[in-house]
Each structure stands twice: as structure tokens, then as C-alpha cells.
Tab-separated table of C-alpha atoms in Angstrom:
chain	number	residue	atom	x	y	z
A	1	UNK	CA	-13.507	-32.808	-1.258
A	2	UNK	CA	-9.966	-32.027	-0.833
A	3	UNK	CA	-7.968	-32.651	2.534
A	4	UNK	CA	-6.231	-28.880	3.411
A	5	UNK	CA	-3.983	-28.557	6.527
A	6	UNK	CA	-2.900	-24.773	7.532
A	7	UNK	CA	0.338	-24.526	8.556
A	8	UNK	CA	1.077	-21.874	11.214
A	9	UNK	CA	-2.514	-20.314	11.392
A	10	UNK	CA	-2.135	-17.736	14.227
A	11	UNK	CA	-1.721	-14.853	12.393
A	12	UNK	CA	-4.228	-12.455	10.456
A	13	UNK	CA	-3.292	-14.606	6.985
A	14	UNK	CA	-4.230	-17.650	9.359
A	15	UNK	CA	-7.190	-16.280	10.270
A	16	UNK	CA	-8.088	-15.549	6.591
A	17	UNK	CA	-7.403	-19.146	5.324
A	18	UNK	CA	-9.693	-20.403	8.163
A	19	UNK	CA	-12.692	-18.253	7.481
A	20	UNK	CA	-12.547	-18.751	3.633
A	21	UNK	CA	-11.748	-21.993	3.712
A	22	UNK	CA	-14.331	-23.332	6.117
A	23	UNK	CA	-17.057	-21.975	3.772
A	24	UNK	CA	-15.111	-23.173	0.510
A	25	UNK	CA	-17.703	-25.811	-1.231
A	26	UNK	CA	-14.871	-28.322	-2.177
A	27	UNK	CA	-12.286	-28.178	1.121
A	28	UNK	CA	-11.889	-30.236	4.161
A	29	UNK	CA	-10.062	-28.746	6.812
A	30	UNK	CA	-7.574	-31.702	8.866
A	31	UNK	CA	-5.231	-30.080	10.504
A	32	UNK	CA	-4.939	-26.559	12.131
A	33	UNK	CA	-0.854	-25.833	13.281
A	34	UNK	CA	0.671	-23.535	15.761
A	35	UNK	CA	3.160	-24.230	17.883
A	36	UNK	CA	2.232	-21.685	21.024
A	37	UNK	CA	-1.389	-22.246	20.893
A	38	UNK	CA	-1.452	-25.958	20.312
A	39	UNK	CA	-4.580	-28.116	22.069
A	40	UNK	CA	-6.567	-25.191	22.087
A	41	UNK	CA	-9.767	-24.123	20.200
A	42	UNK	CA	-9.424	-22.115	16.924
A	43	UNK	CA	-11.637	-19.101	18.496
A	44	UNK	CA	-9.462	-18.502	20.989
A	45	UNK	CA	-7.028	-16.375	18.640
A	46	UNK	CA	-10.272	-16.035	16.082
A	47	UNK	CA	-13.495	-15.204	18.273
A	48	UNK	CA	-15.115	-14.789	14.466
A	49	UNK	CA	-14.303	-18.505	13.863
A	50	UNK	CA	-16.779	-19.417	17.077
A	51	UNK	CA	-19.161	-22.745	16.839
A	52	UNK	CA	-16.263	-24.855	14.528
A	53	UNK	CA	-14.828	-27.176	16.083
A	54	UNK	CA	-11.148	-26.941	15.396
A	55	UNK	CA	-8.139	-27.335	17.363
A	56	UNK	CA	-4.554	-26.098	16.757
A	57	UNK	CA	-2.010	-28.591	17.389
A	58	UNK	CA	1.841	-28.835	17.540
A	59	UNK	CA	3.497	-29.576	13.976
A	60	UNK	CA	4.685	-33.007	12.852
A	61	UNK	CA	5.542	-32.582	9.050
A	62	UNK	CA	5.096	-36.498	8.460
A	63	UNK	CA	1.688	-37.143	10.409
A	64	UNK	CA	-0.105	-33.973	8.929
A	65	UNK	CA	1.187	-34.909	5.754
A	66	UNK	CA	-0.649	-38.063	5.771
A	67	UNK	CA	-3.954	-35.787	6.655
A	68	UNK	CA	-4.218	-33.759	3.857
A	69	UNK	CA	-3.702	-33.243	0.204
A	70	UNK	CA	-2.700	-29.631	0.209
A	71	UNK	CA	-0.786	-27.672	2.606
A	72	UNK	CA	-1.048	-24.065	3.041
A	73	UNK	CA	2.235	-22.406	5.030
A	74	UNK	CA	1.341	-19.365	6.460
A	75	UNK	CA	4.554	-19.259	8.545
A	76	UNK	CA	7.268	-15.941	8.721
A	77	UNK	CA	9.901	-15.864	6.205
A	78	UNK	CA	12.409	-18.559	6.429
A	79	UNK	CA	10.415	-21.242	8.347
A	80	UNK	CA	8.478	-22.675	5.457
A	81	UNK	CA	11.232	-24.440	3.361
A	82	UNK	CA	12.211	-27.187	5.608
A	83	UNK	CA	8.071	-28.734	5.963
A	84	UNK	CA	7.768	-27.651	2.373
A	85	UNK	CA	10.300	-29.612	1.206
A	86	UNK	CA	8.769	-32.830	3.639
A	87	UNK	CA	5.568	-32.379	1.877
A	88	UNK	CA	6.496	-32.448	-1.421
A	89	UNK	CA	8.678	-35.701	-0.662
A	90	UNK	CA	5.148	-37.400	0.430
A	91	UNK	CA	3.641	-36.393	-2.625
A	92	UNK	CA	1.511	-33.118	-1.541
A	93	UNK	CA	0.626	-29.974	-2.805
A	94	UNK	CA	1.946	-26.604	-1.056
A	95	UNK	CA	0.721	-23.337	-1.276
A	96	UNK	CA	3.674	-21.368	0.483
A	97	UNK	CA	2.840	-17.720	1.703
A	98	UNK	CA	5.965	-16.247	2.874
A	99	UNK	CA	8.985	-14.875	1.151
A	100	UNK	CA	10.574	-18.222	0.578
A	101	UNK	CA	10.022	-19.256	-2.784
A	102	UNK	CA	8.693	-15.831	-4.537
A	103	UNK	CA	12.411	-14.802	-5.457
A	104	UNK	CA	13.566	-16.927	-8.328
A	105	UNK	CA	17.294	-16.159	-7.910
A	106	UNK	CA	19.120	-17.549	-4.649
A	107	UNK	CA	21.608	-14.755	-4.265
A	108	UNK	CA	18.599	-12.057	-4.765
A	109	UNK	CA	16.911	-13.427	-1.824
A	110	UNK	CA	20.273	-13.610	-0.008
A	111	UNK	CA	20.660	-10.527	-0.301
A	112	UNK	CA	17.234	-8.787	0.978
A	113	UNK	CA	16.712	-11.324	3.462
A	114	UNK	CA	19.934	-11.200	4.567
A	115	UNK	CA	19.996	-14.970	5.195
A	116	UNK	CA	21.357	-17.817	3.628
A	117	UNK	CA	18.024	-19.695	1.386
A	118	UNK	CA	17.034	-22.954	3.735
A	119	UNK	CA	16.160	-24.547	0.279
A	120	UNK	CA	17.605	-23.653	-2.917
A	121	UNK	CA	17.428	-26.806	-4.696
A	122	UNK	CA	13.419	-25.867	-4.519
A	123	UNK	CA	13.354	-22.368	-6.384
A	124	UNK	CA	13.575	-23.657	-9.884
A	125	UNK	CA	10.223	-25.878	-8.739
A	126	UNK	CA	8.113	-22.659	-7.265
A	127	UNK	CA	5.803	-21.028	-9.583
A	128	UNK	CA	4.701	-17.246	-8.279
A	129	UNK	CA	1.127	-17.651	-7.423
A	130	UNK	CA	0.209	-14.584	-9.430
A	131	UNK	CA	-3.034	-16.264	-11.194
A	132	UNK	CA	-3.532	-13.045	-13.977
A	133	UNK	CA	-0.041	-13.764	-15.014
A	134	UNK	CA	0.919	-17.572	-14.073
A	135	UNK	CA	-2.402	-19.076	-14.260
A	136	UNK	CA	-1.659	-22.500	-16.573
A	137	UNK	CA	1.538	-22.783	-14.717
A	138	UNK	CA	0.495	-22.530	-11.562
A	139	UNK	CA	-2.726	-25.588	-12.740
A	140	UNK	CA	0.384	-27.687	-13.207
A	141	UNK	CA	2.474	-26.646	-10.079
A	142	UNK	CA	3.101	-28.729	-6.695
A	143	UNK	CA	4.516	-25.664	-5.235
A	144	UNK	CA	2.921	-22.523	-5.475
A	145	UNK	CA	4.984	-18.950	-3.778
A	146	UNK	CA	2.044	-16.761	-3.416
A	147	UNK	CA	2.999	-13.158	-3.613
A	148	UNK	CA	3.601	-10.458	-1.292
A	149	UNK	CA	0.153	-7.374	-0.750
A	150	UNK	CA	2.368	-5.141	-2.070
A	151	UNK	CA	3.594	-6.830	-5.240
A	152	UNK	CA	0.371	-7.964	-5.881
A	153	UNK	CA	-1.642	-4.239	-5.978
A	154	UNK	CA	1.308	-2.788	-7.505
A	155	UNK	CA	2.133	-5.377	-10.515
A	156	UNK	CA	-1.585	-5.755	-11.299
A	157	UNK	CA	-1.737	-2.108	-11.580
A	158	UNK	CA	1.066	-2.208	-13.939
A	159	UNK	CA	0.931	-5.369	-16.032
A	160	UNK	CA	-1.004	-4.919	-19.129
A	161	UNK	CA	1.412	-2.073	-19.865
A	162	UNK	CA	4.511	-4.669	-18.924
A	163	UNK	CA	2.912	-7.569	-21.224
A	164	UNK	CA	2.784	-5.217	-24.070
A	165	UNK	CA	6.018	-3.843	-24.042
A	166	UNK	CA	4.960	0.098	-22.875
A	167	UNK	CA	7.279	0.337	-19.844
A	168	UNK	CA	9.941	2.903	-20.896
A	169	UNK	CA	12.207	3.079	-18.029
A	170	UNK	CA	12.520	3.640	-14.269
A	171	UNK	CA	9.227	3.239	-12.600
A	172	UNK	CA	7.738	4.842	-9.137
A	173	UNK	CA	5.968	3.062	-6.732
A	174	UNK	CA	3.882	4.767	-3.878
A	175	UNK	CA	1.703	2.403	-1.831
A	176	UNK	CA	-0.002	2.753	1.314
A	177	UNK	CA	-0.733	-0.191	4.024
A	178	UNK	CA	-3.198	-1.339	6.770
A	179	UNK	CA	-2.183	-2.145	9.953
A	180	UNK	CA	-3.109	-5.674	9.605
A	181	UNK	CA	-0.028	-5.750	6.864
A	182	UNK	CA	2.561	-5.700	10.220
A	183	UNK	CA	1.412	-9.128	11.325
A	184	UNK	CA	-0.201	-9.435	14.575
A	185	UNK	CA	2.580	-9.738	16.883
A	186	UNK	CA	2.650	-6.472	19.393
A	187	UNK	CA	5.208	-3.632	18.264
A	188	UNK	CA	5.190	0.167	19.881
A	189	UNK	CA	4.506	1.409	16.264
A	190	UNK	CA	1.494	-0.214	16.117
A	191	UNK	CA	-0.032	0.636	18.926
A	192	UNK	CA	-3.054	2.634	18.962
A	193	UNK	CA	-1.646	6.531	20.140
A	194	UNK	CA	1.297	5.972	17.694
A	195	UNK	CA	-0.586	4.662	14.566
A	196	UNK	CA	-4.053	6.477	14.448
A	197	UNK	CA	-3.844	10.297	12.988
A	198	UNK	CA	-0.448	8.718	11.554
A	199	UNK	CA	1.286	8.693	7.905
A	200	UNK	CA	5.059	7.470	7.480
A	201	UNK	CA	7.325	6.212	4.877
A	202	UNK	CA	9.310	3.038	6.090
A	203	UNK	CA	12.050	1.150	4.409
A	204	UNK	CA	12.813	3.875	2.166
A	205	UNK	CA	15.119	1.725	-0.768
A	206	UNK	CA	15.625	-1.734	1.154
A	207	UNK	CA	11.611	-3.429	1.170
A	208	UNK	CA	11.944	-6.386	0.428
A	209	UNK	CA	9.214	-6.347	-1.777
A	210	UNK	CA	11.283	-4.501	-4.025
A	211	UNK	CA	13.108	-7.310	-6.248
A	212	UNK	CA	9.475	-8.938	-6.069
A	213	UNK	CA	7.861	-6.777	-8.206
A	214	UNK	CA	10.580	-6.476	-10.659
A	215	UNK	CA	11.067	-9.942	-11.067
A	216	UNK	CA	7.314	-10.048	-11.389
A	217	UNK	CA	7.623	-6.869	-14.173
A	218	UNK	CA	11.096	-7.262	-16.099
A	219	UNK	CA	11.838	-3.133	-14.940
A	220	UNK	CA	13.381	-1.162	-12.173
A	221	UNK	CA	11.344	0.103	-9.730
A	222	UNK	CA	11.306	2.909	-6.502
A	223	UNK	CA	9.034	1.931	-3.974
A	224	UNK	CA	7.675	3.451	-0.983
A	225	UNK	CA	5.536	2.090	1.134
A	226	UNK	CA	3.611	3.778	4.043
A	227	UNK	CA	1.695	2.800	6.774
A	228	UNK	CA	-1.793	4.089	6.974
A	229	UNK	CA	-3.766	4.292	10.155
A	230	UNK	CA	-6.732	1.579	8.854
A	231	UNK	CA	-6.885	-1.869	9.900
A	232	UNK	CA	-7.024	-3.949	6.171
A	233	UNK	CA	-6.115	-2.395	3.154
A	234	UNK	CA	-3.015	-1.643	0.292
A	235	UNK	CA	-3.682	1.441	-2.161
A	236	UNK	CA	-0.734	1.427	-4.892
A	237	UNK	CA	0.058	4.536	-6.918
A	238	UNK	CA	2.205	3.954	-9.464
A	239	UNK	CA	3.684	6.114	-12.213
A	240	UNK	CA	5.225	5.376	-15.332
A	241	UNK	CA	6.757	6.776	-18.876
A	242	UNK	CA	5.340	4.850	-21.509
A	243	UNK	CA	6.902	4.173	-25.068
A	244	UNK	CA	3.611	6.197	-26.705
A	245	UNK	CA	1.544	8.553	-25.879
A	246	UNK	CA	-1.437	7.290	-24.794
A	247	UNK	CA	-4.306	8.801	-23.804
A	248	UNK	CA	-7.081	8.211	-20.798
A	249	UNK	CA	-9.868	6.871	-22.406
A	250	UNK	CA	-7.104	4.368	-24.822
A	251	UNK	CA	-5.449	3.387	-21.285
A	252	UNK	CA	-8.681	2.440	-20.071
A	253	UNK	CA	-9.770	0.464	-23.038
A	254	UNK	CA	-6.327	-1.146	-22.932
A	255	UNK	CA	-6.594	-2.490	-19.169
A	256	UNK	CA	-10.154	-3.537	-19.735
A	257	UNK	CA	-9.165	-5.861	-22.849
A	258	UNK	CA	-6.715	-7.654	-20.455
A	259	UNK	CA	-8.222	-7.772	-17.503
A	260	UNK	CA	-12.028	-9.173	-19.715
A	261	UNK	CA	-11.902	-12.440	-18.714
A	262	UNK	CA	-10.450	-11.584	-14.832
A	263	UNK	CA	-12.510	-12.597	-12.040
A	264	UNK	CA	-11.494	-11.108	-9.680
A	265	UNK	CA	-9.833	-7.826	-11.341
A	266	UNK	CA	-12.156	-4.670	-11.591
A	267	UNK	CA	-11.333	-2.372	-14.333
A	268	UNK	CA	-12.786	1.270	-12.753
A	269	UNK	CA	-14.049	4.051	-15.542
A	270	UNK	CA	-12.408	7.076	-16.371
A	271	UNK	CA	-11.268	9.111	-13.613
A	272	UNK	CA	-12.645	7.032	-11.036
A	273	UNK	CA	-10.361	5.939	-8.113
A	274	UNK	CA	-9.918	2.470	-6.482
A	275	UNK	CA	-10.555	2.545	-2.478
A	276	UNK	CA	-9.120	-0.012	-0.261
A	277	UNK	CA	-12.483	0.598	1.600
A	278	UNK	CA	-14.531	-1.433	-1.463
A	279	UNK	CA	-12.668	-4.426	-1.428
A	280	UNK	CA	-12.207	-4.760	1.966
A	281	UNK	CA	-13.344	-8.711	3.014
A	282	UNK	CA	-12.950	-9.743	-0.942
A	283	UNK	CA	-10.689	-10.911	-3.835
A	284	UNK	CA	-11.092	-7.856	-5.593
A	285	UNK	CA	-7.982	-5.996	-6.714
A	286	UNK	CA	-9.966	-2.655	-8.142
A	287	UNK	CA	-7.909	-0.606	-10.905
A	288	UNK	CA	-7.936	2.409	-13.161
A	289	UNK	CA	-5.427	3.688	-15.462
A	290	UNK	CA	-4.626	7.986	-16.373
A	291	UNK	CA	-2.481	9.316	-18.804
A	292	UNK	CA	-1.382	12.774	-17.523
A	293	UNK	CA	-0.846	14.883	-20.954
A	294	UNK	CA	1.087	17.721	-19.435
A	295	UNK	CA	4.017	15.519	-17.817
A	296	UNK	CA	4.020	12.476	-20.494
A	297	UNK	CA	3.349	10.198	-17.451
A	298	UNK	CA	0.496	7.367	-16.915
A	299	UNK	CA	-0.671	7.129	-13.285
A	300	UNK	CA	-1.731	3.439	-12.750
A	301	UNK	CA	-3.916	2.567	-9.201
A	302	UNK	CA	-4.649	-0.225	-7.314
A	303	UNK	CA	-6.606	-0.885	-4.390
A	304	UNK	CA	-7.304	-4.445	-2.707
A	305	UNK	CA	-7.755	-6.230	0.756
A	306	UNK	CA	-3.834	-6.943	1.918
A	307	UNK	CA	-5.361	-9.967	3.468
A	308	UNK	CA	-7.439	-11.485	0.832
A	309	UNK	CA	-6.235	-10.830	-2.427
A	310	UNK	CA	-2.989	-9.754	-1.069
A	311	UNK	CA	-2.464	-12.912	0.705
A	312	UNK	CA	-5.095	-15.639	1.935
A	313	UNK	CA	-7.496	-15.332	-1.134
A	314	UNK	CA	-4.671	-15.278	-3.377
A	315	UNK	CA	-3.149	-18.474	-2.144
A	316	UNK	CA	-7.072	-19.761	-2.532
A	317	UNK	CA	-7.774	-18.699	-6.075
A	318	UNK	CA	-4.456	-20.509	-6.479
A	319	UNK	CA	-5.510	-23.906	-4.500
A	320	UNK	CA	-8.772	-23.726	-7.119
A	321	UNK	CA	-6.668	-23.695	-10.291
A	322	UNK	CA	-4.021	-26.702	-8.881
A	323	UNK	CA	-6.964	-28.591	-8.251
A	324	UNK	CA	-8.948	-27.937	-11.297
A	325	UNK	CA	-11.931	-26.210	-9.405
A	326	UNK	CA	-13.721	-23.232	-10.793
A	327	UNK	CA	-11.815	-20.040	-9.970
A	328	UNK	CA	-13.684	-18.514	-7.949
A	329	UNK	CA	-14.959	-20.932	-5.676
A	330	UNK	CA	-14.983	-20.309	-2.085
A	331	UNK	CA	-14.342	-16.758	-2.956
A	332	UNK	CA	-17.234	-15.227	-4.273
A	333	UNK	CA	-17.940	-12.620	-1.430
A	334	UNK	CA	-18.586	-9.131	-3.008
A	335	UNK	CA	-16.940	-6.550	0.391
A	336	UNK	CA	-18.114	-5.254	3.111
A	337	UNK	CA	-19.579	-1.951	2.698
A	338	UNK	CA	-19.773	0.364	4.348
């Protein structure tokens, strides 16, 4: 059994690590941080987590360090560097799910975060947590960056034709969100009467997702995101001019020779479309490829749970390979349906 603290667990991604990890065969859960709802029971903030007996407490770096093997940092952009960096100097693993280490170049993160990086010196160490395209270095990684929802629907959708070289210029982006992508603090815009019936574009040009998915794919990218009135969920479009003409079926039978030996990546047949709604409560990133004769382009989908795959699952699938546990363990769920 491994010893796993969560660090800053009070959000949705929290709430994910908890309920996968309390049911993961090979995990121990120590310690339980948040700093506003220390000394009191886990089910408080997760009435799904009800009957384990758990306990959020304050953070001290040192003394949970000395509790577990592996830390997971589930904390907002900017606030996991400084314990990240105490962990690693006692000798522990960290699985780091904000911004912080996903951007290999200081001045890029600079300048979308618009903040100076707490921890430079530790970039060159962080390996993105993207198992289909990191997986032996991430086995041999101490710290692990796992990526963004939207990087990860939208760069799965588009690898295999990135690995091979296909990519031929400027590529579009159009991805829709879940609520539950906003975090769980209260903001008007996400308040019932303003979100439900609702569809808009935000962050037209500045996401900061942006240089993460083209550090992830070596090309340019536009991306728009939207927010969608459905509580988990990210559906990627994305659409791209290839160096050959391809066609559907040869698209297909390209994404399904890379993605053969992915366990949690679900190649969909020809002229089916991924739905958020399938992989909701899973690991599953679905995907399906179309060539589109009459404009030249390739249309390239992606649908998984912003929560799971896109975040906590991700960062779990990632804890199995650092520890040399099978893959999939702990995350085996099929979804929910309906």
C-alpha cells in the first residue's frame, strides 16, 4: 500500500481524488488538507464521501510529508510550488494539478498567468502527466504536472496526426465545458438562471490553456472554449489541414493503430460522435476522426469527464505508472449511463 496525502481537497478535483482513491486497491489515504474546513469531516463538503472517516486538517508541508509517500496538490494556480518544492526535498512523490509546472518555459507561463513563476528552478524537473504521450517518463518522474480538461480532450483528439507529422498549419480548436470546469467557488455566471438554457464563448484568444496544448502538439492553435449548461463534461472539436489527403475510413484506421494498446482511449467507428454524456464518472476520453472531402479539412472529436480524465483520474493513471501499478487500477469504472 502506498501512503497518499491530498493537498487542498475542497474542490470538485478534491472531491474526485477522494472518491477514486478511497476505492483504489493499492492506496492509503493519511492526510486530507484544507485550510477553511480544517477539523471537520470529509462529508461535510462531499455528502457522497459519507461513512469514511476522514478529517481535513490545516497544512504543515513537513509533518504531512512524513505521512505519505505521494502527494497530490489539487490547489489553484500558483499555490502549489512552494509545498511542492518541500516535498520533493523530503524525498516524495508529487502529482501537481494546477497550472504550475505544465508550461515548460518560465517566461510562457509569465506571460498567461501574468505572475512571476514561484519556482522556476523546478520546470526542467516536471514531466506533463499526459500518460498516451509521456508514459515511460512520467514511470521515472518525482514530479508529475498533470494537464489541464481542455488540453487533454483536445491534444488526444489531435495526436496521432501530430506524432506522424500530418499537421499542416494553423489549427482550430472549439471545445465546450461543464459547469463543474469553473471550480466550485460561487460566481453570478454560474448561477442557475444565468447558466441553464445558456451557450457563450469566453476568453476569446487569452485561455490559458492555449500555450498548453501547443507545447503539448509542436503547432499553433485558435481555441475557443464555451461554457455549456451541464454539470461534468468537455466536448473538443477540432479541425485541421493535413499534409495528405486522407480519407474517413484511413483516419479511422490511423487513430485506432495508436490508440491499440490505450486503456483508457476509445477509438469510435465511422461517423459516430463522442458524448460527454458516456464518459461521464470514468477515464474514458472517447474519439473519432472525419476527413471532410469537399473542404480538404479533418474534423477530429473528443469527449471525456473534465473531472476524471481531465483532471483527478488523470493525475491517478499517473500515480499507477510512478509507482509501477497496473494502469488502470483504481480506475476501472465504465460511466454512468444514463
Amino acid at each position: 500500500m502506498t501512503n497518499v496525502a491530498i493537498i487542498g481537497a475542497s474542490g470538485y478535483v478534491g472531491g474526485e481524488l477522494l472518491r477514486l482513491l478511497l476505492h483504489h486497491p493499492h492506496v492509503r489515504i493519511t492526510a486530507v488538507t484544507s485550510e477553511q474546513s480544517a477539523g471537520k469531516p470529509v462529508h461535510t463538503l462531499f455528502p457522497n464521501l459519507r461513512g469514511h472517516d476522514l478529517f481535513f486538517e490545516a497544512l504543515n508541508s513537513a509533518e504531512v510529508a512524513a505521512r505519505a509517500d505521494v502527494m497530490f496538490l489539487a490547489l489553484p494556480h500558483t499555490k502549489s510550488a512552494e509545498p511542492a518544492g518541500v516535498f520533493l526535498n523530503a524525498g516524495r512523490k508529487v502529482i501537481d494539478l494546477s497550472a504550475d509546472f505544465r508550461l515548460k518555459n518560465r517566461e510562457t507561463y509569465e506571460t498567461w498567468y501574468k505572475t512571476v513563476h514561484p519556482s522556476p528552478d523546478l520546470l526542467a524537473t516536471a514531466v506533463y502527466g499526459l500518460p498516451e504521450q509521456h508514459r515511460e517518463q512520467i514511470r521515472a518522474a518525482t514530479l508529475v504536472a498533470s494537464p489541464g480538461c481542455y488540453p487533454t480532450a483536445a491534444v488526444l483528439s489531435l495526436l496521432p496526426l501530430a506524432t506522424r507529422g500530418l499537421l499542416d498549419g494553423r489549427i482550430i480548436v472549439d471545445a465546450k465545458s461543464g459547469i463543474s470546469g469553473a471550480g466550485r467557488s460561487p460566481a453570478l455566471p454560474y448561477h442557475f438562471p444565468e447558466a441553464n438554457e445558456s451557450l457563450e464563448a469566453y476568453q476569446l484568444g487569452s485561455h490559458r490553456h492555449i500555450p498548453e496544448i501547443e507545447q503539448a502538439l509542436g503547432v499553433a492553435v485558435i481555441f475557443t472554449p464555451h461554457l455549456v449548461p451541464m454539470t461534468r463534461g468537455i466536448f473538443s472539436t477540432a479541425y485541421a489541414q493535413l499534409t495528405k489527403t486522407l480519407t474517413t475510413d484511413e483516419l479511422t484506421a490511423l487513430y485506432r493503430d495508436f490508440y491499440k494498446a490505450e486503456p483508457f482511449v476509445r477509438v469510435l467507428d465511422v461517423q459516430q460522435s463522442p458524448n460527454p454524456r458516456h464518459t461521464r464518472g470514468s477515464n474514458f476520453c472517447d474519439v473519432s476522426a472525419f476527413f471532410d472531402e469537399r473542404s480538404g479539412m479533418a474534423i477530429l472529436m473528443a469527449a471525456l469527464d473534465n473531472l476524471v480524465k481531465g483532471a483527478a483520474g488523470q493525475a491517478i493513471q499517473a500515480f499507477n505508472l510512478m509507482q509501477g501499478l497496473p494502469e488502470t487500477a483504481g480506475l476501472d469504472d465504465t460511466g454512468l449511463y444514463p
